[in-house]
Coordinates of N, CA and C in Angstrom, one line a residue:
X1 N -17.3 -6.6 -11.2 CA -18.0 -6.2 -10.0 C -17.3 -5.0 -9.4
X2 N -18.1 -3.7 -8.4 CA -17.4 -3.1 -8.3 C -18.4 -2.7 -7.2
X3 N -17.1 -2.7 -5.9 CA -17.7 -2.5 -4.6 C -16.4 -1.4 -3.6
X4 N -17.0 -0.7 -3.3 CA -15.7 -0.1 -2.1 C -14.8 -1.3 -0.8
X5 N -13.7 -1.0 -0.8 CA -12.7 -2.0 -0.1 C -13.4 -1.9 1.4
X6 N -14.3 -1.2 1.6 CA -14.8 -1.0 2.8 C -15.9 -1.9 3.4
X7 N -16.5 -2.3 2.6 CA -17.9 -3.2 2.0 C -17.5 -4.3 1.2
X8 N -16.6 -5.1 1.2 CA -16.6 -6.3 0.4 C -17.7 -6.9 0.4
X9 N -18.0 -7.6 -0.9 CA -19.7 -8.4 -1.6 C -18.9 -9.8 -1.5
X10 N -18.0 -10.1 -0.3 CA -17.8 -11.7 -0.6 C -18.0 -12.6 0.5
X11 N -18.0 -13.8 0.4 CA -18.2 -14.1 1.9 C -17.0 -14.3 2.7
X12 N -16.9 -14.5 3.5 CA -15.4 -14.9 4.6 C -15.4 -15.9 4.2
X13 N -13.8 -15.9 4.2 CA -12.9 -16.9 3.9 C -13.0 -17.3 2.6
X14 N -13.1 -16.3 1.4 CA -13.0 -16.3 -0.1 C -11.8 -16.8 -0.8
X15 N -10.7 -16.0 -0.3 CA -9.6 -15.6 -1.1 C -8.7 -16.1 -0.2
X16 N -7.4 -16.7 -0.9 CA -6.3 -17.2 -0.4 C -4.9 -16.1 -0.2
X17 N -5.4 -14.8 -1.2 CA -4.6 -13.7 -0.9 C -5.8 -12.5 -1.7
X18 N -5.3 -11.4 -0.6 CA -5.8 -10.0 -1.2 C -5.1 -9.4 -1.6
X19 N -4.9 -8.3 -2.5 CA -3.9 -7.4 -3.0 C -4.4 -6.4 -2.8
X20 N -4.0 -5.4 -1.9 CA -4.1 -4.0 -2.4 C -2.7 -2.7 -3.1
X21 N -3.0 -2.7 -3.9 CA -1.8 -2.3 -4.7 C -1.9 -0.9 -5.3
X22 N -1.3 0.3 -4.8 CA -1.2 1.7 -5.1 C -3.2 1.8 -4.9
X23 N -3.8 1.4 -4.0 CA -5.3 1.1 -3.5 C -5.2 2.6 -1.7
X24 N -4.2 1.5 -1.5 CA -4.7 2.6 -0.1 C -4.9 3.6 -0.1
X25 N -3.8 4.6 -0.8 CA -4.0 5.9 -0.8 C -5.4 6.6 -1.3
X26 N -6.2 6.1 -1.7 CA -7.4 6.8 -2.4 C -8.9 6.0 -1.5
X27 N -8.7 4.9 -0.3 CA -9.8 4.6 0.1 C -10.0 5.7 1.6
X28 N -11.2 5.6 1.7 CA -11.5 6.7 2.8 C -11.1 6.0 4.3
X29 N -11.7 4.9 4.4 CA -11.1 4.4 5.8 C -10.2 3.0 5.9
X30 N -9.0 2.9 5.6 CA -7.8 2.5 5.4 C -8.1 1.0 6.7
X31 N -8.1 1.6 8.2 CA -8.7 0.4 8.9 C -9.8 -0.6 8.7
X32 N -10.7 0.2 7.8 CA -11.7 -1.0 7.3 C -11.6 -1.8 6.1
X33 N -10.9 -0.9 5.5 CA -10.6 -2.2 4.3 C -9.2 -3.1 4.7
X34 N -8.5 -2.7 6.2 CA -7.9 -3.8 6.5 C -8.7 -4.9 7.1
X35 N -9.7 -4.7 7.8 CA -10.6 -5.5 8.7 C -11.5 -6.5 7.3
X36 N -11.5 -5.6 6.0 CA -12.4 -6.6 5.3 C -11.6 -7.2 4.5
X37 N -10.4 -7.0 4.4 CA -9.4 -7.8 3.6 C -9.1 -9.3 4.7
X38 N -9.1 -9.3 5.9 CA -9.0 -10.4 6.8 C -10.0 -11.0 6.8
X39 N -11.2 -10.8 6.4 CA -12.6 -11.2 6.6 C -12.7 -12.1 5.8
X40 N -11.8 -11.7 4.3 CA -12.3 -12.2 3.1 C -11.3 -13.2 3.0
X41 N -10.2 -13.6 3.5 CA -9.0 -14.2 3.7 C -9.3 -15.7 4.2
X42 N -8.6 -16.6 3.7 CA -8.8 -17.8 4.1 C -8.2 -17.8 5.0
X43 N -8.2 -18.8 6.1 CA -7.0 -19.0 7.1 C -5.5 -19.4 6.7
X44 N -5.1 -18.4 6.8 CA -3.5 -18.7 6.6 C -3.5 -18.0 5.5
X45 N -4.0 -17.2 5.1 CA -3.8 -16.3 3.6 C -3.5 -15.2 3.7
X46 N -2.9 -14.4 2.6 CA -1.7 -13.5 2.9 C -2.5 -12.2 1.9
X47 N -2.3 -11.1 2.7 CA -2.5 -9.8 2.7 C -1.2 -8.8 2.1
X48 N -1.4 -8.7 0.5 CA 0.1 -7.7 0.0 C -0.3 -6.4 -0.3
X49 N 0.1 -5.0 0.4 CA 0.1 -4.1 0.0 C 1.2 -3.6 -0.5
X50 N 0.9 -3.1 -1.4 CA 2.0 -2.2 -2.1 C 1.6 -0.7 -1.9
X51 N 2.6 -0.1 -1.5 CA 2.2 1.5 -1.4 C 3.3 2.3 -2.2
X52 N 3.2 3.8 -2.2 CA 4.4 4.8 -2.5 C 4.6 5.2 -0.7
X53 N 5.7 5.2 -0.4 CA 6.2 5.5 0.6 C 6.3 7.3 0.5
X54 N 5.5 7.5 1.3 CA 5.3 9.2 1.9 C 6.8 9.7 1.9
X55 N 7.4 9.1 3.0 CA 9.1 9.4 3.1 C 10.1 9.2 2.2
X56 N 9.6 8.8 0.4 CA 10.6 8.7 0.0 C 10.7 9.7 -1.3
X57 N 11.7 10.2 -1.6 CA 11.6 11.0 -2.9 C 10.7 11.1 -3.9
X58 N 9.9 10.0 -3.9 CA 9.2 9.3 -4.9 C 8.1 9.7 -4.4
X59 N 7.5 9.5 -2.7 CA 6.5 9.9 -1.7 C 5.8 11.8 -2.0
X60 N 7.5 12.1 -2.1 CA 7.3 13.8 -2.0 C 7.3 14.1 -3.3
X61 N 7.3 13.9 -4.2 CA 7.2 13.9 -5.8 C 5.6 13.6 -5.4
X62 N 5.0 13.0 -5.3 CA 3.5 12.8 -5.3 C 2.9 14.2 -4.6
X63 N 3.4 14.3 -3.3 CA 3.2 15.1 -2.3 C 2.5 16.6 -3.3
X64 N 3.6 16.7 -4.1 CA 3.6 18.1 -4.3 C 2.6 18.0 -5.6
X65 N 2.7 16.7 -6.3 CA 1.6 17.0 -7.4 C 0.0 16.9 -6.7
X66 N 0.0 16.1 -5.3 CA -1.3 16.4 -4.6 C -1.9 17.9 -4.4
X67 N -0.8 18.4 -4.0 CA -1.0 20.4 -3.0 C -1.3 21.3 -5.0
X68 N -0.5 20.6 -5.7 CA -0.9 21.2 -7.3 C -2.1 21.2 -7.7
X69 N -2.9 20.3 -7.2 CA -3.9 20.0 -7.8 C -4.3 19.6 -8.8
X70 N -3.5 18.0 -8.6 CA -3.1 17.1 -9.7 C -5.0 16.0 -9.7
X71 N -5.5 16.4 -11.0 CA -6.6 15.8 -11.0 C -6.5 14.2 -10.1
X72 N -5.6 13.5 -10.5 CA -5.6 12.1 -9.9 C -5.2 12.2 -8.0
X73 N -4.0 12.7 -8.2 CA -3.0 12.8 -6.7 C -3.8 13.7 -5.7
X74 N -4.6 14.7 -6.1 CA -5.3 15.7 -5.1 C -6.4 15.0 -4.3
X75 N -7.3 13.8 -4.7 CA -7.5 13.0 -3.6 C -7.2 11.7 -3.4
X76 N -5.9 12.2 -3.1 CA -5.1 10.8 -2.7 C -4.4 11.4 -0.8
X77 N -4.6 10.5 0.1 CA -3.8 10.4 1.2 C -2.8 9.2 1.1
X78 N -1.5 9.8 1.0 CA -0.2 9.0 1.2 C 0.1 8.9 2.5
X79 N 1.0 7.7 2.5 CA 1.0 7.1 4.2 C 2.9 6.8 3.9
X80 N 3.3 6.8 5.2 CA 4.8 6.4 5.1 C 4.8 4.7 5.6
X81 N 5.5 4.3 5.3 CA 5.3 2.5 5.6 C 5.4 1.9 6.9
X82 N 5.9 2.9 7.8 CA 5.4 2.7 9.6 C 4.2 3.0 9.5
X83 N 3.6 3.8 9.2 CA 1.7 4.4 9.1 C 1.0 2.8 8.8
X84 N 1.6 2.4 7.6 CA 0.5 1.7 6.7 C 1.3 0.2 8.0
X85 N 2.0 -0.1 8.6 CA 2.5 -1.2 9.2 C 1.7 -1.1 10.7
X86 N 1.9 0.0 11.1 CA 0.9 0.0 12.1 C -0.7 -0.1 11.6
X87 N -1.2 0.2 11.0 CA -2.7 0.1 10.4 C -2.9 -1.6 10.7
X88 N -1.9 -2.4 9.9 CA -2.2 -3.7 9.6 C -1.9 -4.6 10.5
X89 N -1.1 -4.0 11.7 CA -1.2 -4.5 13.0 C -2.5 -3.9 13.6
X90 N -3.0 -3.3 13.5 CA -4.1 -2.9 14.3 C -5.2 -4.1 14.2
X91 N -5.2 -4.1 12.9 CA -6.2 -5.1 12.5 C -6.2 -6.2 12.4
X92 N -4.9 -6.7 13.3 CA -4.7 -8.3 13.2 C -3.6 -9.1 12.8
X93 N -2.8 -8.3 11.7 CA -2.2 -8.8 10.6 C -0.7 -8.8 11.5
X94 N 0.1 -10.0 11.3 CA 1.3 -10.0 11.5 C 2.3 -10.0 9.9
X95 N 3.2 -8.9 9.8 CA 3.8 -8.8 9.3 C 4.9 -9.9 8.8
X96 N 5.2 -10.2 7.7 CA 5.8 -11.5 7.5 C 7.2 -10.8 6.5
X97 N 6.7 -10.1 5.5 CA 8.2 -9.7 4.0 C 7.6 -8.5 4.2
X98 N 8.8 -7.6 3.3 CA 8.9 -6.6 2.7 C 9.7 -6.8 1.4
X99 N 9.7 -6.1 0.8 CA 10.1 -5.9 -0.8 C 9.9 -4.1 -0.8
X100 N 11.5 -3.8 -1.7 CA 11.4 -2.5 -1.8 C 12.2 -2.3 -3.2
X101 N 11.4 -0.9 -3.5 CA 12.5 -1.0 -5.4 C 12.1 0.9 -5.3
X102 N 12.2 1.2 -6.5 CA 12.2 2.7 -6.8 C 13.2 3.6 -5.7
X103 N 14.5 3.2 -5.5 CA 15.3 3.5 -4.8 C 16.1 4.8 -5.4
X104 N 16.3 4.9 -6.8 CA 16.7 6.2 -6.9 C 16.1 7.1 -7.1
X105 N 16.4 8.4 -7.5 CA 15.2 9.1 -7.2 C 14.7 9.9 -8.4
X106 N 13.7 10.5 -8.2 CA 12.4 10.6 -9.2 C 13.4 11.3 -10.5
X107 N 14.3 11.9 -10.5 CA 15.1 12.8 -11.3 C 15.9 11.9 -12.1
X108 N 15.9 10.8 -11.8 CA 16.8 9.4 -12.7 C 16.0 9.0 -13.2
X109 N 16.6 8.7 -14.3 CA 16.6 7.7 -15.6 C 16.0 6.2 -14.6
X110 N 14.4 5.9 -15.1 CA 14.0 4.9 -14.7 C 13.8 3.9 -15.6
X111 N 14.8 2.7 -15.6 CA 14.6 1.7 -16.8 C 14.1 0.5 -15.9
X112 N 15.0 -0.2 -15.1 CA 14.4 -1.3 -14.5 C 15.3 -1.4 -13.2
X113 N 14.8 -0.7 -12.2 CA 15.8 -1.0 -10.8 C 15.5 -2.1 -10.2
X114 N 16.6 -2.5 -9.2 CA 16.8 -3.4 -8.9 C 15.3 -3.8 -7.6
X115 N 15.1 -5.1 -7.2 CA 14.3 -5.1 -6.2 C 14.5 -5.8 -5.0
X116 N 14.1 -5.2 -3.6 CA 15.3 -5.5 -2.9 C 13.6 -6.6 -1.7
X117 N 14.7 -7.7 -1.2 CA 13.0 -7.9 -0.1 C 13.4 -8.0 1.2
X118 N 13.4 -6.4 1.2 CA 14.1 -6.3 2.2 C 13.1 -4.4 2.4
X119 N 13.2 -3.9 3.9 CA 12.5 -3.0 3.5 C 13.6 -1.6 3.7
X120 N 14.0 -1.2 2.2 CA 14.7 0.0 2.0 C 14.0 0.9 2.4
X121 N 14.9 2.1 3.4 CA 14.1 3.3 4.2 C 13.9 4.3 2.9
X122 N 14.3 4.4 2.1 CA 13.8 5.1 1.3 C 13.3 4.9 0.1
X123 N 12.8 3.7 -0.3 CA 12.4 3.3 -1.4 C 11.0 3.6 -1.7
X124 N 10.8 4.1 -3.3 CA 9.7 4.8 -3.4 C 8.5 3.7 -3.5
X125 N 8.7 2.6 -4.1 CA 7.7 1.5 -3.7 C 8.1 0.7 -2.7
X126 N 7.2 0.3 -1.8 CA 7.4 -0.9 -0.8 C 6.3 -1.8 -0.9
X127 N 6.4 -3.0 -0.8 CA 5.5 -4.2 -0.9 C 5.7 -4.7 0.6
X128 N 4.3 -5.5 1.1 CA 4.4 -5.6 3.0 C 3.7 -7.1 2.9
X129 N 3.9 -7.8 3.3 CA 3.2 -9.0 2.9 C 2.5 -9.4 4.4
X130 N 1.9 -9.0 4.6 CA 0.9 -9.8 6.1 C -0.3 -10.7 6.2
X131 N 0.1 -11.2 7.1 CA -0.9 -12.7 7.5 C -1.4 -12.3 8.7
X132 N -2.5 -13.1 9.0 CA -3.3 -13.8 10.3 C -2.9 -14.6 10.6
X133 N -2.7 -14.4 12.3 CA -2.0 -15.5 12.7 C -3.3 -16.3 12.6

């Protein structure tokens, strides 16, 4: 099935968790697919974004293959992880974990870094785990 994050085809209270994962940056309105990710949520079900963090080496490595006009990255909007934390407060979500990895930077040897759950300021992936109260 294939529907925009904006317009979910499900009914409330579907799913016991939503994922949106390397998702945000390419939907047009970011507050509605938080509003329809809560919709679609059971009570007490958890909401995990995964993003590339704007602010992190990994963020601006994207950054620049966007301004390139990188067929994929050129319509993408990157967000920094206060952006994407406030969004998900807006819409209800109380923040519960973080998880962070891709901590060194884009110029290193990437085999298997470590993962931290905890939210590293510079880590190129961050994972955000939010609930309704």
């Amino acid at each position: 099935m294939k529907a925009p994050g904006e317009h979910l085809p499900f009914l409330n209270g579907s799913f016991g968790t939503v994922f949106l994962l390397f998702t945000l940056c390419f939907v047009e309105d970011p507050g509605q697919v938080f509003s329809e990710a809560g919709r679609v949520l059971k009570k007490g079900g958890g909401l995990i974004v995964g993003v590339i963090n704007r602010e992190s080496p990994w963020g601006q490595l994207y950054l620049k293959k966007k301004a390139g006009g990188h067929p994929i990255y050129r319509h993408a909007t990157f967000y920094s992880v206060n952006e994407v934390v406030k969004m998900m407060e807006k819409t209800g979500f109380a923040i519960e974990a973080f998880a962070s990895t891709l901590c060194q930077l884009p110029t290193q040897t990437v085999n298997r870094g470590p993962v931290y759950e905890e939210l590293m300021e510079k880590a190129g992936f961050v994972g955000i785990l939010g609930k309704l109260p």
